[in-house]
Coordinates of C-alpha atoms and ligand atoms in Angstrom, one line a residue:
X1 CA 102.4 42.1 103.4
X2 CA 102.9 45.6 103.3
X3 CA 100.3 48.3 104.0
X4 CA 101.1 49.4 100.3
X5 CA 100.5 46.0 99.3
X6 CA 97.6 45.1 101.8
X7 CA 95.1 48.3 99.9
X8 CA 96.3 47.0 96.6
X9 CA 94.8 43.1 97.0
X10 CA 91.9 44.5 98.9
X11 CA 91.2 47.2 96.7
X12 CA 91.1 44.3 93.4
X13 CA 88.6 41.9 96.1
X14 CA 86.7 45.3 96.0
X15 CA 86.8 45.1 92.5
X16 CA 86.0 42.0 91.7
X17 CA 83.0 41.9 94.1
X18 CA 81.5 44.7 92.8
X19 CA 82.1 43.1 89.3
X20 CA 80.0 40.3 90.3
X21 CA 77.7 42.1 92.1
X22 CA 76.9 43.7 88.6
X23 CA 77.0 40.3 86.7
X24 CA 74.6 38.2 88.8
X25 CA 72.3 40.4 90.7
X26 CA 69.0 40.3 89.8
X27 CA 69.0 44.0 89.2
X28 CA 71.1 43.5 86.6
X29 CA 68.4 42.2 84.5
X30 CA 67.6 44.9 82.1
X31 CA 63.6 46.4 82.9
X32 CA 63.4 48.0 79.3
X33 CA 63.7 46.7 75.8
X34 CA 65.2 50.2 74.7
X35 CA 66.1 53.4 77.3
X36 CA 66.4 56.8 75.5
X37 CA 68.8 58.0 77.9
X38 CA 69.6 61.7 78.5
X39 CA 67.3 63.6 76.0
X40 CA 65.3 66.7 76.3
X41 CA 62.1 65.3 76.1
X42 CA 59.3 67.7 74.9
X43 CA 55.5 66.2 75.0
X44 CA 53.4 69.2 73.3
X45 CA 50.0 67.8 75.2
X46 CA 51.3 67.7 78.5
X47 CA 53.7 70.7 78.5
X48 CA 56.8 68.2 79.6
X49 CA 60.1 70.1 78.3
X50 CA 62.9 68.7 80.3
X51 CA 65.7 65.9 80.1
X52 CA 64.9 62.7 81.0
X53 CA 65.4 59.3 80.4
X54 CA 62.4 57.3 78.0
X55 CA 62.1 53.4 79.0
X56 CA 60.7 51.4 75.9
X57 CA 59.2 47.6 76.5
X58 CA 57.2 45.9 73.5
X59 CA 56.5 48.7 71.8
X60 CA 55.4 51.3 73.9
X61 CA 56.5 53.9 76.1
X62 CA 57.0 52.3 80.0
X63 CA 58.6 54.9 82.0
X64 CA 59.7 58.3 81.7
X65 CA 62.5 58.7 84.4
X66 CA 64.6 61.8 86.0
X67 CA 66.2 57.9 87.4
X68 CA 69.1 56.3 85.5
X69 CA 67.2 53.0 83.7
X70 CA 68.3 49.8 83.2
X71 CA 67.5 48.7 79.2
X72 CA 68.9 46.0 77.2
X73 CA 70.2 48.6 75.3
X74 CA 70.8 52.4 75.9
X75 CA 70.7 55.4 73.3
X76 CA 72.6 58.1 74.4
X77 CA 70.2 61.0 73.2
X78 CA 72.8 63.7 75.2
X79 CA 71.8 67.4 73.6
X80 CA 68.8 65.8 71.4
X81 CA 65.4 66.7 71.2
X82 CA 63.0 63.6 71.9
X83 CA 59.8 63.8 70.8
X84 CA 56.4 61.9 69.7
X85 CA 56.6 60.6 66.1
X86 CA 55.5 63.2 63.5
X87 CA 52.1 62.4 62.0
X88 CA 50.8 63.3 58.4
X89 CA 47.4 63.3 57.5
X90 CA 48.2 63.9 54.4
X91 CA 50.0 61.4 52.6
X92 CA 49.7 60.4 49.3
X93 CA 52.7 58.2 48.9
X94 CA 51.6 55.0 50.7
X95 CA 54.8 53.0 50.0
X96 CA 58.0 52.3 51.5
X97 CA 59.9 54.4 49.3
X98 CA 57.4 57.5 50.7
X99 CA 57.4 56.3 53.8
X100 CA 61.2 55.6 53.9
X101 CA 61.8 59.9 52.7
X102 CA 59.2 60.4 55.3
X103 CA 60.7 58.6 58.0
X104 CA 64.1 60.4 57.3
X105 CA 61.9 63.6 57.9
X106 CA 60.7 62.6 61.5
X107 CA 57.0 61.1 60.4
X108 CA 56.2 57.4 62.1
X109 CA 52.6 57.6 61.0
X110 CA 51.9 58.6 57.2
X111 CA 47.8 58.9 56.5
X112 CA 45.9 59.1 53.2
X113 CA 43.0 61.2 54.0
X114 CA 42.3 63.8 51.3
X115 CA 41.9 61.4 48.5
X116 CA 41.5 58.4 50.0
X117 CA 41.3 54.4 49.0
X118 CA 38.9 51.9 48.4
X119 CA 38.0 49.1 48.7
X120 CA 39.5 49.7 52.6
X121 CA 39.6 46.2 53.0
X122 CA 42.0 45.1 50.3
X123 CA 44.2 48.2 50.5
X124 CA 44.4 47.6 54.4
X125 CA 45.4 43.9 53.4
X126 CA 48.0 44.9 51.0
X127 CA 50.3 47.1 53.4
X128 CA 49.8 44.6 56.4
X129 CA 53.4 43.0 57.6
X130 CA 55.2 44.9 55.4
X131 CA 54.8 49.1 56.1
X132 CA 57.6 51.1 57.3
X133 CA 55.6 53.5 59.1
X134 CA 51.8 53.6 60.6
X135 CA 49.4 53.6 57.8
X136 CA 45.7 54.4 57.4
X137 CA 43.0 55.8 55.3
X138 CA 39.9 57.4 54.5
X139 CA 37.3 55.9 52.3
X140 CA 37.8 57.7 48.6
X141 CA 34.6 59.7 47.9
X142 CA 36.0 59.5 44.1
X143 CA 37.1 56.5 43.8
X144 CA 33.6 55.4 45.1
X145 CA 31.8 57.7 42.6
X146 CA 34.2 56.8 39.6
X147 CA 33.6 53.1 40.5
X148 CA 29.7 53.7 40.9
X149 CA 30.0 55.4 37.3
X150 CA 31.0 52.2 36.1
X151 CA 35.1 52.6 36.3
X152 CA 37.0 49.1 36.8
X153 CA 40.1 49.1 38.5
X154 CA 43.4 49.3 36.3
X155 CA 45.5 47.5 39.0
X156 CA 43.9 44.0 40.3
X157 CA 41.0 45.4 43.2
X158 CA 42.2 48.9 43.6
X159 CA 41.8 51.7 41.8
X160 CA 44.2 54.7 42.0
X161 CA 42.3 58.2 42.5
X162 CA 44.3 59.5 39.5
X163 CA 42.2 56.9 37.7
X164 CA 38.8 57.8 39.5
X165 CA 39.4 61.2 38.8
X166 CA 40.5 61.3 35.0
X167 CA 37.5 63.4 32.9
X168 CA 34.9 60.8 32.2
X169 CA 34.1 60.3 35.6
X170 CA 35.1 63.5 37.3
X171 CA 32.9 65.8 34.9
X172 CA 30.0 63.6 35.3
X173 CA 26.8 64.3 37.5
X174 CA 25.3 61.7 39.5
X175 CA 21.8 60.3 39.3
X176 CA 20.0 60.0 42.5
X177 CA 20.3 56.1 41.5
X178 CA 24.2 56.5 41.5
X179 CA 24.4 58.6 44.6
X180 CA 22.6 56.5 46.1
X181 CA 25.1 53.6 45.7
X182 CA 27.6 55.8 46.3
X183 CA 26.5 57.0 49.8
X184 CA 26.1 53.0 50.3
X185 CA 29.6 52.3 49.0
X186 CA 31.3 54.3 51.4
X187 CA 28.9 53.5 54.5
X188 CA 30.8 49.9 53.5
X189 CA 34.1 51.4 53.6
X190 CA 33.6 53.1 56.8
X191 CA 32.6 49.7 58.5
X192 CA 35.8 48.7 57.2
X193 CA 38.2 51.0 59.0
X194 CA 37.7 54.1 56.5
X195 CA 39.4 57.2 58.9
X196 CA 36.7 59.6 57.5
X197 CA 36.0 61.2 53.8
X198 CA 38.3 61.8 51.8
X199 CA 37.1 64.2 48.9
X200 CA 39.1 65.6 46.1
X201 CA 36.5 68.2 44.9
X202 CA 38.6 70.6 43.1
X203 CA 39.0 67.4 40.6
X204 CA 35.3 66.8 40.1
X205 CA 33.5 69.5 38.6
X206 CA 30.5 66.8 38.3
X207 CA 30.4 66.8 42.1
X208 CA 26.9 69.1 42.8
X209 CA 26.9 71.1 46.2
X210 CA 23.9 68.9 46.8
X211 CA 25.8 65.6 46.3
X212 CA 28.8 66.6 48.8
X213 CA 26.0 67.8 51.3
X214 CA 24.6 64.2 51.4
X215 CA 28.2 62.3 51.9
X216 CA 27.7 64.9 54.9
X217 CA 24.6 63.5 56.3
X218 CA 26.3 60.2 56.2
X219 CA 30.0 61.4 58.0
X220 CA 27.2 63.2 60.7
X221 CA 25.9 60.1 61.8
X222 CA 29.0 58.4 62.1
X223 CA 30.3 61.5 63.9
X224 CA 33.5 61.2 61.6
X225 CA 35.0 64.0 59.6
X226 CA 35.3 65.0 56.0
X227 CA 38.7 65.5 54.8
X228 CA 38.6 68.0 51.6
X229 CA 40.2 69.7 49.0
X230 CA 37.8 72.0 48.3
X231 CA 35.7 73.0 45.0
X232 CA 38.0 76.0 43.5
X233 CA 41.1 77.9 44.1
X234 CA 40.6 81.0 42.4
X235 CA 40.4 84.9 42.9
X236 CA 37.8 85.2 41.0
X237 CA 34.2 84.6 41.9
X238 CA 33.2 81.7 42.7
X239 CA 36.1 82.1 44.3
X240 CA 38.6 80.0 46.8
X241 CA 36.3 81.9 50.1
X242 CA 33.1 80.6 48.4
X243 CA 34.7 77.1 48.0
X244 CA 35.3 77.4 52.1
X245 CA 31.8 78.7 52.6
X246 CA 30.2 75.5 51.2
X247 CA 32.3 73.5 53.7
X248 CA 31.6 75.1 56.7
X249 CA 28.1 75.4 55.9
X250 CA 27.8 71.6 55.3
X251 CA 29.3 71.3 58.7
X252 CA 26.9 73.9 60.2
X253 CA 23.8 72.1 58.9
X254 CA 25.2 68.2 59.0
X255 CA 26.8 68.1 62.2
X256 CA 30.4 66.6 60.7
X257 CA 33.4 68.2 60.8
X258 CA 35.7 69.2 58.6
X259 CA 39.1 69.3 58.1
X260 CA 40.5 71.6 54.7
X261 CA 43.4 70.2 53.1
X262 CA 46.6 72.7 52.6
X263 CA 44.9 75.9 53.2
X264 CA 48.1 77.8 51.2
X265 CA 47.0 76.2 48.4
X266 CA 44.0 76.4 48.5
X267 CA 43.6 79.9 49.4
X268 CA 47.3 81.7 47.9
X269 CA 46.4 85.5 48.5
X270 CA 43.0 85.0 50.1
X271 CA 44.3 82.6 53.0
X272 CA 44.1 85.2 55.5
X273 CA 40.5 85.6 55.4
X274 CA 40.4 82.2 55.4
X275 CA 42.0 81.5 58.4
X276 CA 40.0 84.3 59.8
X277 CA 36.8 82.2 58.8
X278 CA 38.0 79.0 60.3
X279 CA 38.9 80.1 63.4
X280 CA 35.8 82.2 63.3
X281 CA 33.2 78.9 63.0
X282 CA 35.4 77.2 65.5
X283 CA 34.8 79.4 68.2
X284 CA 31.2 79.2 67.8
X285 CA 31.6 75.7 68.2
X286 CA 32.0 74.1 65.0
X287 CA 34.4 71.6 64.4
X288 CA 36.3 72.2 61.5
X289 CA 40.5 72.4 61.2
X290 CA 43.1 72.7 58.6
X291 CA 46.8 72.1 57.8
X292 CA 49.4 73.5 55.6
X293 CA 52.8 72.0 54.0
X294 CA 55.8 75.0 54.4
X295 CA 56.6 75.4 50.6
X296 CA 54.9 78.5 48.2
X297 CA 54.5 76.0 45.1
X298 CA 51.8 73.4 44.9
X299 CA 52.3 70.0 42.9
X300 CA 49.3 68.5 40.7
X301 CA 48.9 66.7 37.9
X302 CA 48.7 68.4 34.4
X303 CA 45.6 66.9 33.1
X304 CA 43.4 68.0 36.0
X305 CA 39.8 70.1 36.0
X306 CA 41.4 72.7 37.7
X307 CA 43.6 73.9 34.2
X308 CA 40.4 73.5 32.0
X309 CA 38.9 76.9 31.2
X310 CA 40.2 80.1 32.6
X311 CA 42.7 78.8 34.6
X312 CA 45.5 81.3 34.4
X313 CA 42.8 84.5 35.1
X314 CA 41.1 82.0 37.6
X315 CA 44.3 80.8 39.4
X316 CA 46.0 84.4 38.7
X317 CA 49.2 82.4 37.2
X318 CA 50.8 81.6 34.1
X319 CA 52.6 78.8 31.8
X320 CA 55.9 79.9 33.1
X321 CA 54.7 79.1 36.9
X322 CA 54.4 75.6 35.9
X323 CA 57.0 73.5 36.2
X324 CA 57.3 70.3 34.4
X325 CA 58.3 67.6 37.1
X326 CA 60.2 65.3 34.8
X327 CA 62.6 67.0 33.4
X328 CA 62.5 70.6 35.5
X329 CA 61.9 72.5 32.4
X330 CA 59.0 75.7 33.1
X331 CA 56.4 75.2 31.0
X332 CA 55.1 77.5 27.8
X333 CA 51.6 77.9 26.2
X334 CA 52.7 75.2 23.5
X335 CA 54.5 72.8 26.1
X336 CA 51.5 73.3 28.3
X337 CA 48.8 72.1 26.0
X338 CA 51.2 68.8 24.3
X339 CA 52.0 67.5 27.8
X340 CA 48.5 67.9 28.7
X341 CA 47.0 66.0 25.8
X342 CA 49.7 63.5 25.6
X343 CA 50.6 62.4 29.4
X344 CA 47.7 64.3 31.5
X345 CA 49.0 62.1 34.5
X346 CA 52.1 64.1 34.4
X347 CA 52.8 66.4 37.2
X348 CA 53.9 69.8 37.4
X349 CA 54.5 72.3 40.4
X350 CA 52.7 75.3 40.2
X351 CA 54.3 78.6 41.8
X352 CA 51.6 81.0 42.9
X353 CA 51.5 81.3 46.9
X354 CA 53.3 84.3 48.3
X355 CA 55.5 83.7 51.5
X356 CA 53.7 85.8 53.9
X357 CA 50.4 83.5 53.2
X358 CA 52.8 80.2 53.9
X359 CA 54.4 82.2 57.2
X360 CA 51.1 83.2 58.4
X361 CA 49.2 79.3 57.9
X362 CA 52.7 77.9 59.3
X363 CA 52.4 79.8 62.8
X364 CA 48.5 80.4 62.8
X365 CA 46.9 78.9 65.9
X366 CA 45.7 74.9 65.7
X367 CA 46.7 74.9 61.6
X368 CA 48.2 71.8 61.7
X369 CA 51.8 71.0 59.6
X370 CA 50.5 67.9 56.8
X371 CA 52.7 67.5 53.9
X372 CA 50.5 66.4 50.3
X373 CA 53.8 64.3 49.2
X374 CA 53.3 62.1 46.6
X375 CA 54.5 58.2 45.9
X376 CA 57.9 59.0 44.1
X377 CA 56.4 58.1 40.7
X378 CA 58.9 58.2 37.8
X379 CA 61.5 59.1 41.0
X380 CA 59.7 62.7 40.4
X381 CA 57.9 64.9 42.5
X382 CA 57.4 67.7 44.9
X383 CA 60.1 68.6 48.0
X384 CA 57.8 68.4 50.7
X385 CA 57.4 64.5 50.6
X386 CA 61.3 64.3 51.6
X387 CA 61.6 67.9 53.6
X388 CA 57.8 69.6 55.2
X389 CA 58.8 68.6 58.7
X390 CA 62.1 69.2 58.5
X391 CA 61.7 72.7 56.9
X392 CA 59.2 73.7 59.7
X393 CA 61.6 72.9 62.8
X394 CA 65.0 74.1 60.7
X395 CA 63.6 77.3 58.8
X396 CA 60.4 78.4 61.1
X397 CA 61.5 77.6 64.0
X398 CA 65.0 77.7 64.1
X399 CA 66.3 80.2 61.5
X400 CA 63.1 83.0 61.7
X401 CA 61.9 82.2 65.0
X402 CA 58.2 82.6 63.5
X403 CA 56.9 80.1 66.1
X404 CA 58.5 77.9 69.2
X405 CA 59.8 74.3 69.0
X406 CA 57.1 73.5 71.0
X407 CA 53.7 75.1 69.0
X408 CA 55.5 73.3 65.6
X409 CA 55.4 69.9 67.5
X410 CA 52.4 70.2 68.3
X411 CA 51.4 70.7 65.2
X412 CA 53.0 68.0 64.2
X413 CA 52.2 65.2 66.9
X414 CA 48.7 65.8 69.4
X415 CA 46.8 68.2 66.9
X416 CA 46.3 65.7 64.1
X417 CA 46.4 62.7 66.7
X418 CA 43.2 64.7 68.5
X419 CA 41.9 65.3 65.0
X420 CA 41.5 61.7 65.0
X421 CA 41.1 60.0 68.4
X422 CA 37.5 60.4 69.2
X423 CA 36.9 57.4 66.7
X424 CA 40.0 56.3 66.0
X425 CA 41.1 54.5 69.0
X426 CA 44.5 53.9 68.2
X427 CA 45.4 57.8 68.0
X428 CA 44.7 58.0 71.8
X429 CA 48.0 56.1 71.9
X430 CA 50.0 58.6 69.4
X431 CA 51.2 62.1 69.3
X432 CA 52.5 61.4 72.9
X433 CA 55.4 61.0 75.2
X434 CA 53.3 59.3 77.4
X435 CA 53.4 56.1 79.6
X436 CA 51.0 53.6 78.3
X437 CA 51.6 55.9 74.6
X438 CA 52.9 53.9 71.2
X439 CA 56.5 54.0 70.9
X440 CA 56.4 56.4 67.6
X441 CA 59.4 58.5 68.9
X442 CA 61.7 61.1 66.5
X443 CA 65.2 62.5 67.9
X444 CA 66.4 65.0 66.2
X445 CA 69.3 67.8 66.8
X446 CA 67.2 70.9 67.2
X447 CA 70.6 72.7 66.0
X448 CA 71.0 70.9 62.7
X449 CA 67.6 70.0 61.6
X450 CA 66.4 71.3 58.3
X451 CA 65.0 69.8 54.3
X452 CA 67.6 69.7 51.4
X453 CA 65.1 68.4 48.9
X454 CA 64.3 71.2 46.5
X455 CA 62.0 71.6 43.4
X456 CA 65.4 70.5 41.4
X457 CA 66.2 67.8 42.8
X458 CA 63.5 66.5 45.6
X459 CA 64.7 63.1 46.7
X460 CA 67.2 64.3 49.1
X461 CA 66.6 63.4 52.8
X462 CA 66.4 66.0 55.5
X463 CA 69.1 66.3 58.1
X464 CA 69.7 66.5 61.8
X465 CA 66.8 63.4 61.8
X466 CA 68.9 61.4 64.2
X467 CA 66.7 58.1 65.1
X468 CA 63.1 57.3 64.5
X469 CA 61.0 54.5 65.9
X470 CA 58.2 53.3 64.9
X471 CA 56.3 50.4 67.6
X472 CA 59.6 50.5 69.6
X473 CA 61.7 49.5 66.2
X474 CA 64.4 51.9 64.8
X475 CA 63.4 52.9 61.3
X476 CA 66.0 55.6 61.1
X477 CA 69.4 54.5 63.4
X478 CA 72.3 57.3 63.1
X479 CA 71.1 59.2 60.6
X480 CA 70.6 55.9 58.3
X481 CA 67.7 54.3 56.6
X482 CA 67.0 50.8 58.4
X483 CA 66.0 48.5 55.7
X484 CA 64.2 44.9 55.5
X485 CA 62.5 46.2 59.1
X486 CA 58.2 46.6 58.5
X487 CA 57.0 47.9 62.4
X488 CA 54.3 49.9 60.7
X489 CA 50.7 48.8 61.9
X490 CA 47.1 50.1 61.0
X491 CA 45.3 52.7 61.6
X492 CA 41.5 52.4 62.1
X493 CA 38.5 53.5 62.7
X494 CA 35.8 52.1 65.0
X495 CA 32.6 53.6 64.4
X496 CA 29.0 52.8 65.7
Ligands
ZN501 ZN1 44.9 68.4 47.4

């Protein structure tokens, strides 16, 4: 044998030893279900903004390595952000086509809280085994008072809140009878999971400050919160500040917190002050929080309290601001009122918020990012249930640099995760890159990220949303919509 000869059949024993060393070793058996391999990994509660490499086994997160990991299978995540699954608190669209535009947006856990449900237990029952993404709501302070009114659900045992809060209901004041049942009703629905209050005031103008202040008393001695939209958006008096005031003064003398739904909205030119006032009662101690979606138009439907009266002086808008979801057309004095008394379901978005009042909620301190997007109805609706995280990271973040990538995911993942954890046990588990923490994980190209939906033409998935897991199960793979796969678990309370 030659020397030449003698290094080659050596150098294929090498080979082939080494081959077999990496079939049959033990170490060779994988450690992890999934290994995110190679990703900048940014965990907003623990400051972690480095690459490393994310070890997944049944569903949660098992390692988080500078080490190469072994995994059954590996996802190359080379130049991708990896971060904890986005979570909306404020989710109206609780079906799997929502949660399917959601899930293309970065969001693994998808909460009804303003509005609400009831009954909990039924509505629980008819998402389990087969949710796309982590579900869970409040108990429906008007769909409670609608049903205590007398109101029988439309669809089998659940009533929709566009139902509970159709005039008839909505306009009516309670007896002390009726509050009392419904203080009872949702004590029930609490027991049952309820994540809180949900209460949609601005669409009960039967709802008496001294009715709201007793659903209070009862969220104080559950220590949960109340999730509201408040009583008025308006300039004029009683204006959008005085519909804060009643809030936080409930909050003051109660004991619960509260969290404001979309303050933009809510607020349009008086959200400054606003913010001011929040941040003001937190640092005396009171626990109270809000959120905002990224967009200057709201979405409502046409039939609701808050276009009775005078709406246009109130709101400081006109016909032509609204926007008739259906067919895109803007809406006139005559259009206005047929729509309204012929489909007051219908929805229109409503243009009235200036940009600097979105910029300033999107970047204020602890205002967290919560989207309002609806279920899809009539494949109609508003852009931000397709494109509100999306728009934050691509537009805010990216394009005007109004906050870091960071502050938006924490927006995004630990603040409404700590909104919820003290009796929500689950959320200790979510908003996290954590060891021991739920695998609800978004990777996204921080480069490409943004929303295409717009008010024309809102069903259009974000991009840059590269893979999203929900439990440890790809929802979104490449960019794609994973179909026929239901990972999405509940979300619960446990209260005392
Ligand atoms: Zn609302």
């Amino acid at each position: 044998m030659t020397d030449m000869l003698r290094k080659l059949v050596s150098s294929i024993v090498l080979v082939c030893s080494f081959n077999s060393i990496l079939l049959f070793s033990p170490l060779q058996a994988a450690d992890f279900d999934l290994v995110i391999q190679g990703g900048r990994v940014i965990d907003p509660l623990s400051g972690l903004d480095a690459i490393r490499n994310v070890g997944l086994r049944a569903g949660k997160i098992s390692a988080i390595s500078k080490n190469l990991l072994s995994g059954k299978e590996i996802l190359d995540a080379t130049g991708l952000i990896v971060a904890p699954g986005f979570i909306d608190l404020h989710a109206h669209g609780q079906n799997n086509l929502a949660n399917e535009y959601q899930a293309r947006d970065g969001v693994t856990t998808a909460l009804e809280m303003e509005m609400g449900v009831y009954p909990l237990k039924a509505w629980y029952a008819s998402r389990e085994d087969n949710a796309l993404l982590n579900y869970g709501a409040t108990v429906s302070h008007s769909i409670v008072r609608a049903k205590a009114l007398g109101a029988e659900p439309e669809n089998k045992q659940l009533m929709s809140y566009k139902q509970a809060l159709a005039p008839g209901y909505s306009t009516q004041e309670l007896s002390p009878e009726t509050l009392q049942d419904v203080i009872q009703l949702i004590d029930e629905g609490l027991a049952e999971g309820g994540l809180g209050v949900g209460i949609g005031l601005a669409y009960l103008p039967g709802a008496r400050r001294s009715e709201i202040y007793s659903v209070y008393q009862l969220a104080a001695l559950h220590y949960i919160p109340v999730f509201v939209h408040a009583r008025v958006t308006s300039v004029k008096e009683p204006d959008s500040i005085s519909a804060l005031q009643e809030l936080i003064a409930n909050s003051v003398t109660t004991g619960a917190a509260t969290h404001i739904c979309h303050i933009g909205s809510l607020g349009g030119v008086q959200v400054p002050t606003m913010l001011e006032m929040i941040m003001g009662a937190r640092s005396r101690g009171i626990d109270i929080s809000t959120e905002v979606y990224p967009y200057t138009a709201a979405h409502t439907f046409i039939g609701a309290a808050i276009f009775s009266g005078k709406w246009r002086e109130n709101i400081g808008m006109d016909y032509s601001d609204l926007q008739w979801t259906l067919s895109g057309e803007r809406l006139s004095k005559q259009t206005f009122e047929k729509y309204r008394k012929e489909n007051p379901q219908g929805s229109v978005i409503a243009y009235f918020m200036p940009d600097s009042v979105v910029d300033l909620a999107v970047s204020g301190r602890n205002v967290m990012i919560a989207s309002d997007g609806g279920d899809w109805e009539n494949n109609a609706g508003h852009p931000r249930g397709a494109g509100t995280f999306s728009r934050v990271l691509g537009r805010y973040v990216r394009e005007r640099g109004l906050l870091s990538l960071k502050e938006a995911l924490a927006k995004m993942t630990i603040l409404p995760a700590q909104r919820l954890e003290k009796f929500v046990p689950a959320m200790k588990r979510k908003g996290r890159i954590a060891v021991g923490a739920d695998a609800d994980i978004t990777v996204f190209d921080a480069a490409e990220i943004v929303d295409k939906a717009s008010y024309t033409k809102p069903m259009q998935y974000s991009i840059g949303v590269k893979h999203v897991l929900v439990n440890g199960v790809f929802v979104v793979r490449n960019a794609e919509s994973r179909k026929e796969v239901f990972p999405g678990k509940p979300v619960m309370s446990q209260i005392n």
